[in-house]
Short mmCIF file of C-alpha atoms and ligand atoms in Angstrom, two decimals:
data_model
loop_
_atom_site.label_atom_id
_atom_site.label_comp_id
_atom_site.label_asym_id
_atom_site.label_seq_id
_atom_site.Cartn_x
_atom_site.Cartn_y
_atom_site.Cartn_z
CA MET A 1 -35.38 -4.56 9.07
CA GLU A 2 -34.97 -7.10 6.28
CA ALA A 3 -31.56 -8.74 6.46
CA GLY A 4 -30.77 -7.77 2.84
CA LYS A 5 -31.18 -4.09 3.64
CA VAL A 6 -28.79 -4.00 6.57
CA ILE A 7 -25.48 -2.44 5.61
CA ASP A 8 -22.60 -3.84 7.60
CA PHE A 9 -19.05 -2.67 7.29
CA GLN A 10 -17.39 -6.02 7.93
CA SER A 11 -16.00 -5.91 4.41
CA LEU A 12 -13.92 -2.84 5.32
CA THR A 13 -11.93 -4.90 7.78
CA GLU A 14 -12.06 -8.28 6.03
CA ASN A 15 -11.39 -7.18 2.48
CA VAL A 16 -9.14 -4.15 2.99
CA GLY A 17 -5.74 -4.65 4.57
CA ARG A 18 -2.38 -6.31 4.16
CA PHE A 19 -2.70 -9.60 2.29
CA ASN A 20 -0.17 -12.15 1.19
CA LEU A 21 0.46 -11.63 -2.52
CA SER A 22 1.69 -15.09 -3.46
CA ASN A 23 -0.41 -16.65 -6.24
CA LYS A 24 -2.25 -13.37 -6.78
CA THR A 25 -1.98 -10.68 -9.42
CA CYS A 26 -1.11 -7.44 -7.69
CA LEU A 27 -2.71 -4.48 -9.51
CA ILE A 28 -0.85 -1.21 -9.00
CA PRO A 29 -2.43 2.09 -10.12
CA GLU A 30 -0.21 4.22 -12.32
CA MET A 31 0.54 7.46 -10.47
CA ASN A 32 3.82 8.76 -11.81
CA ARG A 33 4.49 6.50 -14.75
CA ILE A 34 8.17 5.76 -14.19
CA GLY A 35 8.08 5.17 -10.43
CA SER A 36 5.05 2.87 -10.68
CA HIS A 37 6.62 0.72 -13.40
CA LEU A 38 9.92 0.41 -11.55
CA LEU A 39 8.16 -0.55 -8.32
CA ALA A 40 6.17 -3.23 -10.14
CA ALA A 41 9.43 -4.55 -11.61
CA VAL A 42 10.93 -4.93 -8.13
CA PHE A 43 7.80 -6.75 -6.95
CA ARG A 44 8.12 -9.12 -9.90
CA GLY A 45 11.76 -9.73 -9.02
CA PHE A 46 10.53 -10.94 -5.63
CA GLY A 47 8.12 -13.35 -7.28
CA ILE A 48 5.00 -11.19 -7.03
CA ASN A 49 2.94 -11.04 -10.21
CA ALA A 50 2.64 -7.22 -10.26
CA LYS A 51 0.93 -5.31 -13.05
CA ILE A 52 0.39 -1.62 -13.68
CA MET A 53 -3.18 -0.79 -14.62
CA ASP A 54 -3.88 1.50 -17.53
CA THR A 55 -4.79 4.86 -16.12
CA TYR A 56 -7.38 7.48 -17.03
CA LYS A 57 -9.15 5.22 -19.54
CA GLY A 58 -11.86 4.53 -16.95
CA LEU A 59 -12.40 8.13 -15.85
CA ASP A 60 -16.06 8.03 -16.94
CA LEU A 61 -16.60 4.98 -14.74
CA GLY A 62 -14.78 6.72 -11.89
CA ARG A 63 -17.10 9.70 -12.21
CA GLU A 64 -20.17 7.49 -12.49
CA TYR A 65 -19.42 5.73 -9.21
CA THR A 66 -18.43 8.78 -7.18
CA SER A 67 -20.59 11.68 -6.10
CA GLY A 68 -18.26 14.51 -7.11
CA LYS A 69 -17.37 15.33 -3.51
CA GLU A 70 -14.42 12.92 -3.40
CA CYS A 71 -10.86 13.99 -4.12
CA TYR A 72 -9.97 13.81 -7.81
CA PRO A 73 -7.30 11.06 -7.35
CA CYS A 74 -10.00 8.92 -5.70
CA GLN A 75 -12.21 9.32 -8.80
CA ILE A 76 -9.36 8.49 -11.17
CA THR A 77 -8.22 5.38 -9.29
CA MET A 78 -11.84 4.28 -8.87
CA GLY A 79 -12.15 4.43 -12.65
CA ASP A 80 -8.81 2.65 -13.16
CA ILE A 81 -9.79 -0.42 -11.14
CA LEU A 82 -13.35 -0.63 -12.51
CA TYR A 83 -12.06 -0.31 -16.08
CA TYR A 84 -9.36 -2.92 -15.51
CA MET A 85 -11.84 -5.39 -14.04
CA GLN A 86 -14.29 -4.74 -16.87
CA GLU A 87 -11.59 -5.43 -19.48
CA GLU A 88 -10.37 -8.54 -17.66
CA ALA A 89 -13.92 -9.90 -17.48
CA LYS A 90 -14.25 -9.36 -21.26
CA ARG A 91 -10.87 -10.92 -21.97
CA LEU A 92 -11.23 -13.98 -19.78
CA GLY A 93 -14.97 -14.67 -20.01
CA ASP A 94 -15.97 -17.54 -17.74
CA ASP A 95 -12.40 -17.87 -16.45
CA PHE A 96 -12.51 -14.39 -14.91
CA ASP A 97 -12.02 -14.68 -11.15
CA PRO A 98 -11.82 -11.41 -9.15
CA GLU A 99 -10.35 -13.32 -6.25
CA ALA A 100 -7.18 -13.88 -8.28
CA TYR A 101 -6.28 -10.18 -7.95
CA ILE A 102 -5.29 -7.84 -5.17
CA TYR A 103 -5.84 -4.17 -5.88
CA PHE A 104 -3.08 -2.13 -4.28
CA MET A 105 -4.32 1.10 -2.71
CA PRO A 106 -2.16 2.57 0.09
CA GLU A 107 -3.47 5.11 2.56
CA ALA A 108 -2.31 7.84 4.92
CA ASP A 109 -3.64 8.34 8.41
CA GLY A 110 -5.43 11.70 8.57
CA PRO A 111 -6.15 14.43 8.82
CA CYS A 112 -7.07 14.52 5.11
CA ARG A 113 -9.11 12.09 3.02
CA PHE A 114 -6.46 9.77 1.63
CA GLY A 115 -7.24 7.34 4.46
CA MET A 116 -10.76 6.98 3.10
CA TYR A 117 -10.12 6.14 -0.56
CA ASN A 118 -9.82 2.39 -0.03
CA LYS A 119 -12.88 2.34 2.26
CA TYR A 120 -14.97 4.23 -0.24
CA GLN A 121 -13.71 2.09 -3.11
CA ARG A 122 -14.46 -1.03 -1.08
CA ILE A 123 -18.10 0.03 -0.76
CA VAL A 124 -18.31 0.64 -4.52
CA LEU A 125 -16.61 -2.67 -5.43
CA ASP A 126 -18.96 -4.50 -3.04
CA SER A 127 -21.91 -3.12 -4.97
CA PHE A 128 -20.91 -5.23 -8.00
CA PRO A 129 -21.93 -8.89 -7.88
CA ASP A 130 -18.44 -10.38 -8.30
CA LEU A 131 -16.10 -7.61 -7.28
CA ASN A 132 -16.82 -8.12 -3.59
CA ARG A 133 -14.26 -10.92 -3.91
CA LEU A 134 -11.54 -8.56 -5.13
CA LYS A 135 -9.45 -7.68 -2.08
CA ILE A 136 -7.84 -4.26 -1.57
CA GLY A 137 -4.24 -4.49 -0.40
CA SER A 138 -3.56 -1.46 1.71
CA LEU A 139 -0.30 -0.19 3.16
CA SER A 140 -0.49 2.65 5.62
CA SER A 141 1.69 5.65 6.40
CA GLU A 142 0.85 4.90 10.06
CA ASP A 143 3.55 2.20 10.10
CA GLY A 144 5.73 3.88 7.46
CA TYR A 145 4.25 1.71 4.65
CA SER A 146 5.53 -1.50 6.19
CA LEU A 147 5.43 -4.44 3.76
CA ALA A 148 5.18 -7.06 6.51
CA GLY A 149 2.79 -9.84 5.61
CA ILE A 150 2.72 -9.44 1.85
CA ILE A 151 5.54 -11.94 1.29
CA GLU A 152 7.42 -14.32 3.57
CA ASP A 153 8.89 -12.56 6.62
CA SER A 154 12.51 -13.37 5.78
CA ARG A 155 12.34 -11.25 2.57
CA VAL A 156 10.27 -8.31 3.77
CA ARG A 157 13.22 -6.06 4.63
CA ASP A 158 14.92 -6.75 1.31
CA LEU A 159 11.70 -6.02 -0.57
CA ARG A 160 11.33 -2.74 1.29
CA LYS A 161 14.92 -1.70 0.55
CA ALA A 162 14.69 -2.63 -3.12
CA SER A 163 11.28 -0.90 -3.44
CA TYR A 164 12.62 2.31 -1.94
CA PHE A 165 15.64 2.09 -4.23
CA SER A 166 13.32 1.77 -7.24
CA LEU A 167 11.57 4.99 -6.18
CA LEU A 168 14.94 6.75 -6.06
CA ILE A 169 15.77 5.53 -9.57
CA GLY A 170 12.33 6.69 -10.70
CA ASP A 171 12.98 10.14 -9.22
CA ILE A 172 16.32 10.32 -11.04
CA LEU A 173 14.81 9.33 -14.40
CA ASP A 174 12.04 11.90 -13.94
CA ARG A 175 14.58 14.59 -13.11
CA LEU A 176 16.69 13.55 -16.07
CA LEU A 177 13.66 13.98 -18.32
CA TRP A 178 12.95 17.50 -17.01
CA ARG A 179 16.66 18.41 -17.17
CA ILE A 180 17.13 17.30 -20.78
CA ARG A 181 13.81 17.94 -22.56
CA PRO A 182 13.92 21.76 -22.55
CA TYR A 183 17.34 21.60 -24.24
CA GLU A 184 16.89 18.64 -26.61
CA LYS A 185 18.43 18.74 -30.08
CA GLU A 186 15.21 17.58 -31.75
CA PRO A 187 11.64 17.56 -30.41
CA GLY A 188 10.60 14.11 -29.15
CA LEU A 189 14.12 12.74 -28.61
CA THR A 190 13.93 12.93 -24.80
CA ASP A 191 10.49 11.35 -24.45
CA ALA A 192 11.51 8.37 -26.56
CA PHE A 193 14.83 8.06 -24.73
CA ILE A 194 13.21 8.16 -21.25
CA GLU A 195 10.56 5.60 -22.22
CA ARG A 196 13.32 3.27 -23.42
CA SER A 197 15.36 3.93 -20.29
CA MET A 198 12.39 3.21 -18.03
CA HIS A 199 12.00 -0.28 -19.53
CA LEU A 200 15.74 -0.87 -19.33
CA MET A 201 15.84 0.10 -15.66
CA ALA A 202 12.72 -1.97 -14.96
CA GLU A 203 14.40 -5.03 -16.45
CA THR A 204 17.58 -4.28 -14.44
CA LEU A 205 15.70 -3.80 -11.17
CA GLU A 206 13.69 -6.97 -11.67
CA ARG A 207 16.90 -8.93 -12.22
CA LEU A 208 19.24 -7.32 -9.68
CA GLY A 209 16.84 -5.81 -7.11
CA PRO A 210 16.19 -8.97 -5.05
CA ALA A 211 19.95 -9.44 -4.49
CA LYS A 212 20.19 -5.72 -3.58
CA ASN A 213 22.92 -5.36 -6.16
CA PHE A 214 22.51 -1.59 -6.05
CA ASN A 215 25.95 -0.70 -7.40
CA LYS A 216 25.38 -2.72 -10.56
CA ILE A 217 21.97 -1.07 -10.99
CA LEU A 218 23.62 2.34 -10.64
CA ASP A 219 26.20 1.37 -13.29
CA LYS A 220 23.29 0.92 -15.72
CA LEU A 221 21.82 4.23 -14.61
CA GLU A 222 25.14 5.95 -15.31
CA GLU A 223 25.15 4.55 -18.84
CA ILE A 224 21.68 5.97 -19.34
CA ILE A 225 22.69 9.39 -18.02
CA ALA A 226 25.73 9.46 -20.32
CA GLU A 227 23.45 8.72 -23.29
CA GLY A 228 20.89 11.30 -22.15
CA LYS A 229 23.50 14.06 -21.93
CA ARG A 230 24.20 13.64 -25.63
CA ILE A 231 20.61 14.74 -26.38
CA ILE A 232 21.26 18.19 -24.87
CA ASP A 233 21.99 20.90 -27.42
CA PRO A 234 24.79 23.00 -25.85
CA ALA A 235 23.77 25.96 -28.01
CA VAL A 236 20.43 26.38 -26.16
CA PRO A 237 20.94 28.93 -23.35
CA PRO A 238 19.72 28.26 -19.77
CA LYS A 239 16.01 28.85 -19.19
CA PRO A 240 14.06 30.14 -16.16
CA LEU A 241 13.93 27.47 -13.46
CA ILE A 242 10.49 26.62 -12.05
CA GLY A 243 9.88 24.48 -8.94
CA ILE A 244 6.74 22.41 -8.44
CA VAL A 245 5.19 21.38 -5.12
CA GLY A 246 1.75 20.08 -4.26
CA GLU A 247 -0.31 16.95 -3.83
CA ILE A 248 1.75 13.89 -4.76
CA TYR A 249 -0.76 12.23 -7.10
CA LEU A 250 -1.70 15.31 -9.07
CA ARG A 251 1.77 16.71 -9.47
CA THR A 252 3.06 13.37 -10.82
CA HIS A 253 0.09 12.09 -12.87
CA VAL A 254 0.49 13.74 -16.26
CA HIS A 255 -3.10 13.11 -17.43
CA ALA A 256 -4.60 14.46 -14.23
CA ASN A 257 -2.50 17.64 -14.27
CA GLN A 258 -2.98 18.06 -18.01
CA ASP A 259 0.76 17.66 -18.46
CA VAL A 260 1.52 20.89 -16.66
CA ILE A 261 5.30 20.40 -16.87
CA ARG A 262 5.18 20.14 -20.66
CA VAL A 263 2.95 23.22 -20.83
CA LEU A 264 5.40 25.18 -18.68
CA GLU A 265 8.26 23.98 -20.88
CA GLY A 266 6.28 25.13 -23.90
CA TYR A 267 6.41 28.64 -22.45
CA GLY A 268 10.17 28.47 -21.95
CA ALA A 269 10.69 26.85 -18.53
CA GLU A 270 12.99 24.22 -17.11
CA VAL A 271 11.07 22.49 -14.34
CA VAL A 272 11.90 20.53 -11.18
CA ASN A 273 9.09 18.65 -9.45
CA ALA A 274 9.18 17.54 -5.79
CA SER A 275 10.21 13.88 -5.54
CA ILE A 276 8.35 10.71 -4.53
CA ALA A 277 11.09 9.66 -2.09
CA GLU A 278 10.48 12.87 -0.15
CA TRP A 279 6.98 11.65 0.84
CA VAL A 280 8.29 8.22 1.91
CA ASN A 281 11.01 9.89 4.00
CA TYR A 282 8.39 12.20 5.48
CA THR A 283 6.21 9.28 6.67
CA SER A 284 9.23 7.70 8.40
CA TYR A 285 10.25 11.06 9.87
CA ASP A 286 6.73 11.75 11.09
CA GLY A 287 6.49 8.28 12.65
CA LEU A 288 9.79 8.85 14.47
CA ARG A 289 8.63 12.26 15.64
CA ALA A 290 5.34 10.88 16.99
CA ALA A 291 7.15 7.98 18.71
CA LYS A 292 9.57 10.40 20.42
CA ALA A 293 6.68 12.54 21.65
CA GLY A 294 4.80 9.44 22.87
CA PHE A 295 7.88 8.16 24.66
CA GLY A 296 8.38 11.50 26.42
CA LEU A 297 4.80 11.50 27.66
CA ALA A 298 4.93 7.85 28.76
CA LEU A 299 8.17 8.58 30.62
CA ARG A 300 6.60 11.49 32.51
CA GLN A 301 3.65 9.24 33.43
CA PHE A 302 6.00 6.35 34.13
CA ARG A 303 3.98 3.91 32.01
CA LEU A 304 6.48 1.18 31.27
CA GLY A 305 4.39 -0.71 28.70
CA LEU A 306 3.91 2.40 26.61
CA MET A 307 7.55 3.39 26.97
CA LYS A 308 8.54 0.01 25.55
CA LYS A 309 6.11 0.35 22.64
CA TYR A 310 7.31 3.85 21.71
CA LEU A 311 10.92 2.81 22.06
CA LYS A 312 10.30 0.02 19.56
CA ASP A 313 8.61 2.50 17.20
CA MET A 314 11.54 4.91 17.55
CA ILE A 315 14.00 2.17 16.58
CA SER A 316 11.85 1.04 13.66
CA PHE A 317 11.04 4.47 12.17
CA GLY A 318 14.50 5.84 13.01
CA GLY A 319 16.14 2.86 11.30
CA ASP A 320 14.00 3.29 8.18
CA LEU A 321 14.70 7.01 7.99
CA PHE A 322 18.42 6.56 8.50
CA TYR A 323 18.58 3.90 5.78
CA GLN A 324 16.47 5.86 3.30
CA GLU A 325 18.42 9.09 3.68
CA PHE A 326 21.71 7.20 3.49
CA ARG A 327 20.63 5.39 0.29
CA GLN A 328 19.27 8.59 -1.23
CA LYS A 329 22.54 10.45 -0.61
CA LYS A 330 24.54 7.59 -2.13
CA VAL A 331 22.43 7.55 -5.29
CA TYR A 332 22.51 11.33 -5.76
CA SER A 333 26.24 11.52 -5.11
CA ARG A 334 26.91 9.02 -7.92
CA VAL A 335 24.57 10.86 -10.27
CA SER A 336 25.72 14.38 -9.43
CA SER A 337 29.23 13.61 -10.66
CA MET A 338 27.72 13.23 -14.13
CA ILE A 339 24.91 15.78 -14.38
CA ASP A 340 23.50 18.65 -12.33
CA LEU A 341 20.14 17.29 -11.12
CA ALA A 342 18.24 18.90 -8.25
CA GLU A 343 18.67 17.09 -4.92
CA ASP A 344 16.15 16.75 -2.09
CA HIS A 345 16.53 18.48 1.26
CA SER A 346 16.26 16.19 4.26
CA VAL A 347 12.87 16.28 5.98
CA GLY A 348 14.58 17.42 9.19
CA HIS A 349 15.93 20.41 7.29
CA LEU A 350 12.46 21.19 5.95
CA GLU A 351 10.99 21.12 9.46
CA LYS A 352 13.69 23.53 10.61
CA THR A 353 12.89 25.87 7.72
CA LEU A 354 9.21 25.78 8.65
CA MET A 355 9.97 26.54 12.28
CA GLU A 356 12.33 29.41 11.43
CA GLU A 357 9.60 31.06 9.39
CA ASP A 358 6.95 30.13 11.99
CA LEU A 359 4.40 29.37 9.28
CA LEU A 360 3.03 25.94 10.22
CA ASN A 361 3.89 23.13 12.60
CA PHE A 362 4.68 19.53 11.70
CA ASP A 363 2.06 18.53 14.31
CA VAL A 364 -0.57 19.55 11.73
CA GLY A 365 0.76 16.88 9.37
CA THR A 366 -0.03 16.35 5.64
CA GLU A 367 1.89 17.41 2.56
CA ALA A 368 1.58 21.08 3.55
CA CYS A 369 4.53 20.30 5.86
CA LEU A 370 6.62 19.53 2.79
CA SER A 371 5.16 21.97 0.28
CA ILE A 372 5.54 25.15 2.35
CA PRO A 373 9.23 24.71 3.26
CA GLY A 374 9.80 23.27 -0.22
CA ILE A 375 8.59 26.54 -1.72
CA ILE A 376 10.81 28.56 0.63
CA GLU A 377 13.80 26.43 -0.35
CA TYR A 378 13.04 26.94 -4.05
CA ALA A 379 12.91 30.71 -3.46
CA ARG A 380 16.13 30.68 -1.43
CA GLY A 381 17.77 28.43 -4.01
CA GLY A 382 17.37 30.98 -6.81
CA TYR A 383 14.40 29.46 -8.65
CA ASN A 384 12.50 31.90 -10.85
CA GLY A 385 8.99 30.76 -9.95
CA VAL A 386 6.98 28.14 -8.08
CA VAL A 387 3.81 26.25 -9.08
CA ASN A 388 1.53 24.47 -6.62
CA VAL A 389 -0.27 21.56 -8.35
CA TYR A 390 -3.22 19.93 -6.57
CA PRO A 391 -6.71 18.49 -6.83
CA PHE A 392 -9.53 21.01 -6.59
CA THR A 393 -10.54 21.29 -2.87
CA CYS A 394 -7.44 19.43 -1.66
CA MET A 395 -7.09 20.35 2.00
CA PRO A 396 -3.29 20.37 2.51
CA SER A 397 -2.68 22.21 -0.76
CA THR A 398 -5.30 24.83 0.05
CA ILE A 399 -3.51 25.40 3.38
CA THR A 400 -0.24 25.73 1.45
CA SER A 401 -1.77 28.19 -0.97
CA ALA A 402 -3.25 30.37 1.81
CA ILE A 403 0.05 30.53 3.67
CA VAL A 404 2.55 31.01 0.87
CA GLY A 405 0.68 33.51 -1.31
CA PRO A 406 1.59 36.54 0.87
CA LEU A 407 5.06 35.15 1.52
CA MET A 408 5.86 34.88 -2.19
CA ASN A 409 4.75 38.46 -2.67
CA GLU A 410 7.20 39.47 0.03
CA LEU A 411 10.00 37.40 -1.53
CA GLY A 412 9.21 38.72 -5.00
CA VAL A 413 9.14 35.24 -6.56
CA PRO A 414 6.32 34.46 -9.04
CA TYR A 415 3.86 31.88 -7.70
CA LEU A 416 0.93 30.07 -9.30
CA ASP A 417 -1.81 27.81 -7.90
CA THR A 418 -3.07 25.22 -10.37
CA PRO A 419 -6.02 23.25 -8.94
CA TYR A 420 -7.37 20.43 -11.14
CA ASP A 421 -10.49 18.37 -11.55
CA SER A 422 -11.49 16.55 -14.70
CA SER A 423 -12.61 19.76 -16.43
CA THR A 424 -10.42 22.06 -18.50
CA GLN A 425 -10.44 25.58 -17.17
CA PRO A 426 -10.75 28.18 -19.93
CA GLY A 427 -8.22 30.57 -18.35
CA ARG A 428 -5.58 27.93 -17.61
CA GLU A 429 -3.25 28.61 -20.54
CA ALA A 430 -3.49 32.37 -19.99
CA ALA A 431 -2.63 31.98 -16.29
CA ILE A 432 0.40 29.82 -17.09
CA ARG A 433 1.51 32.18 -19.85
CA THR A 434 1.28 35.19 -17.52
CA PHE A 435 3.11 33.30 -14.79
CA MET A 436 5.90 32.40 -17.23
CA TYR A 437 6.14 36.05 -18.33
CA GLN A 438 6.74 37.00 -14.67
CA ALA A 439 9.22 34.13 -14.24
CA ASN A 440 11.11 35.34 -17.30
CA GLN A 441 11.31 38.85 -15.87
CA HIS A 442 12.59 37.39 -12.59
CA PHE A 443 15.16 35.38 -14.54
CA LYS A 444 16.36 38.46 -16.45
CA ARG A 445 16.75 40.47 -13.22
CA ASN A 446 18.20 37.79 -10.98
CA GLY A 447 19.57 35.02 -13.16
CA ARG A 448 19.02 31.50 -11.84
CA LYS A 449 20.55 28.80 -9.77
S1 SF4 B 1 -4.01 15.23 0.00
FE1 SF4 B 1 -5.69 16.37 -0.92
S2 SF4 B 1 -6.34 15.11 -2.63
FE2 SF4 B 1 -5.12 13.80 -1.32
S3 SF4 B 1 -6.63 12.86 0.04
FE3 SF4 B 1 -5.89 14.67 1.08
S4 SF4 B 1 -7.37 16.25 0.57
FE4 SF4 B 1 -7.64 14.58 -0.88
#
């Protein structure tokens, strides 16, 4: 065969992985707007030139370079990076150098397709003459999204702590938005306030994050919360409370989910979405769980080398989980003295809930392990309805939908599946309106949390 026609996959190992980010521009896709911007700010504080790419503007490109069988978030992010590169090439002309950038695309190890996005996108980027020099920086859930190698070793732990903290602040600002907006004195006040607050917190995290001056950062957050509370009109009575679960990208990317939270609010809801920190805690929890199981097996087989390896993993994942849950509790306890925002359950608690109901096992993995017990906790917590938001054909969310449908009937709590691709379904509004009618009835009969 002619050499030019041989496809080799060397690029998947050479140009996808963990790369040092010094002297590079780190391009981060915008998933949930606030969390992504705050994370980029922390990176900048550590000297990394991090930028958030415009999202959804390149959707046509994303669709052109995918077959339609890929998950929707893969199409969107494919479009985001192609569009960004196209615009940079126009802006910089002859000075455009794809090697100056690292495109940040994390992954999760099976069993669903998130582990394949960066491989697929690598193949597409390699098909462009210059973009084969654009490296994909990939962090994996396999090692709990370790940041080792991207900056000097002595600062890796601090970067990880500050990055996690930025996700917590992002979760709080999101929850503040959903808590205030349904009760705002004038339409538009909350959106403008949250946008301003996001930039303020980004500036604060960039400045104080590297020194891990978390208390000072929380002081600023408290000022923001105090200001936000003044937007609430006390004359507006409480509204039905709706919980959202689902696939992390779709439920947090407002373009991709056609701004489902705002649509629900339009029909009279107050909404709480599952958090980003929950997924990070889950990857640490799952790593610890797998290490414990591996250690038990190695012990029975008396394989010392393996025992040592799993012990090391247990210490590493256990340490991360302990720190993250500790930090999360600290942040929420400061915030909860000022405003009633929903708090996360620990992942251990969610596993217990799943086992009590005997609906699925954590050995299966994926976000179904969080969504199913999350739905049960919403129902137990007095929510008036639950919405599952996910990409069309998403495997974990389809599992969730199949399992919880009958359960929600039994519990008598309204439940709605909202799968998305880039099309607009004609019956979408009607389905949401009907769901909100049921949620309202539930609210009238049972009240709310
Ligand atoms: S979680 Fe769903 S959308 Fe995401 S990669 Fe897996 S199957 Fe695809």
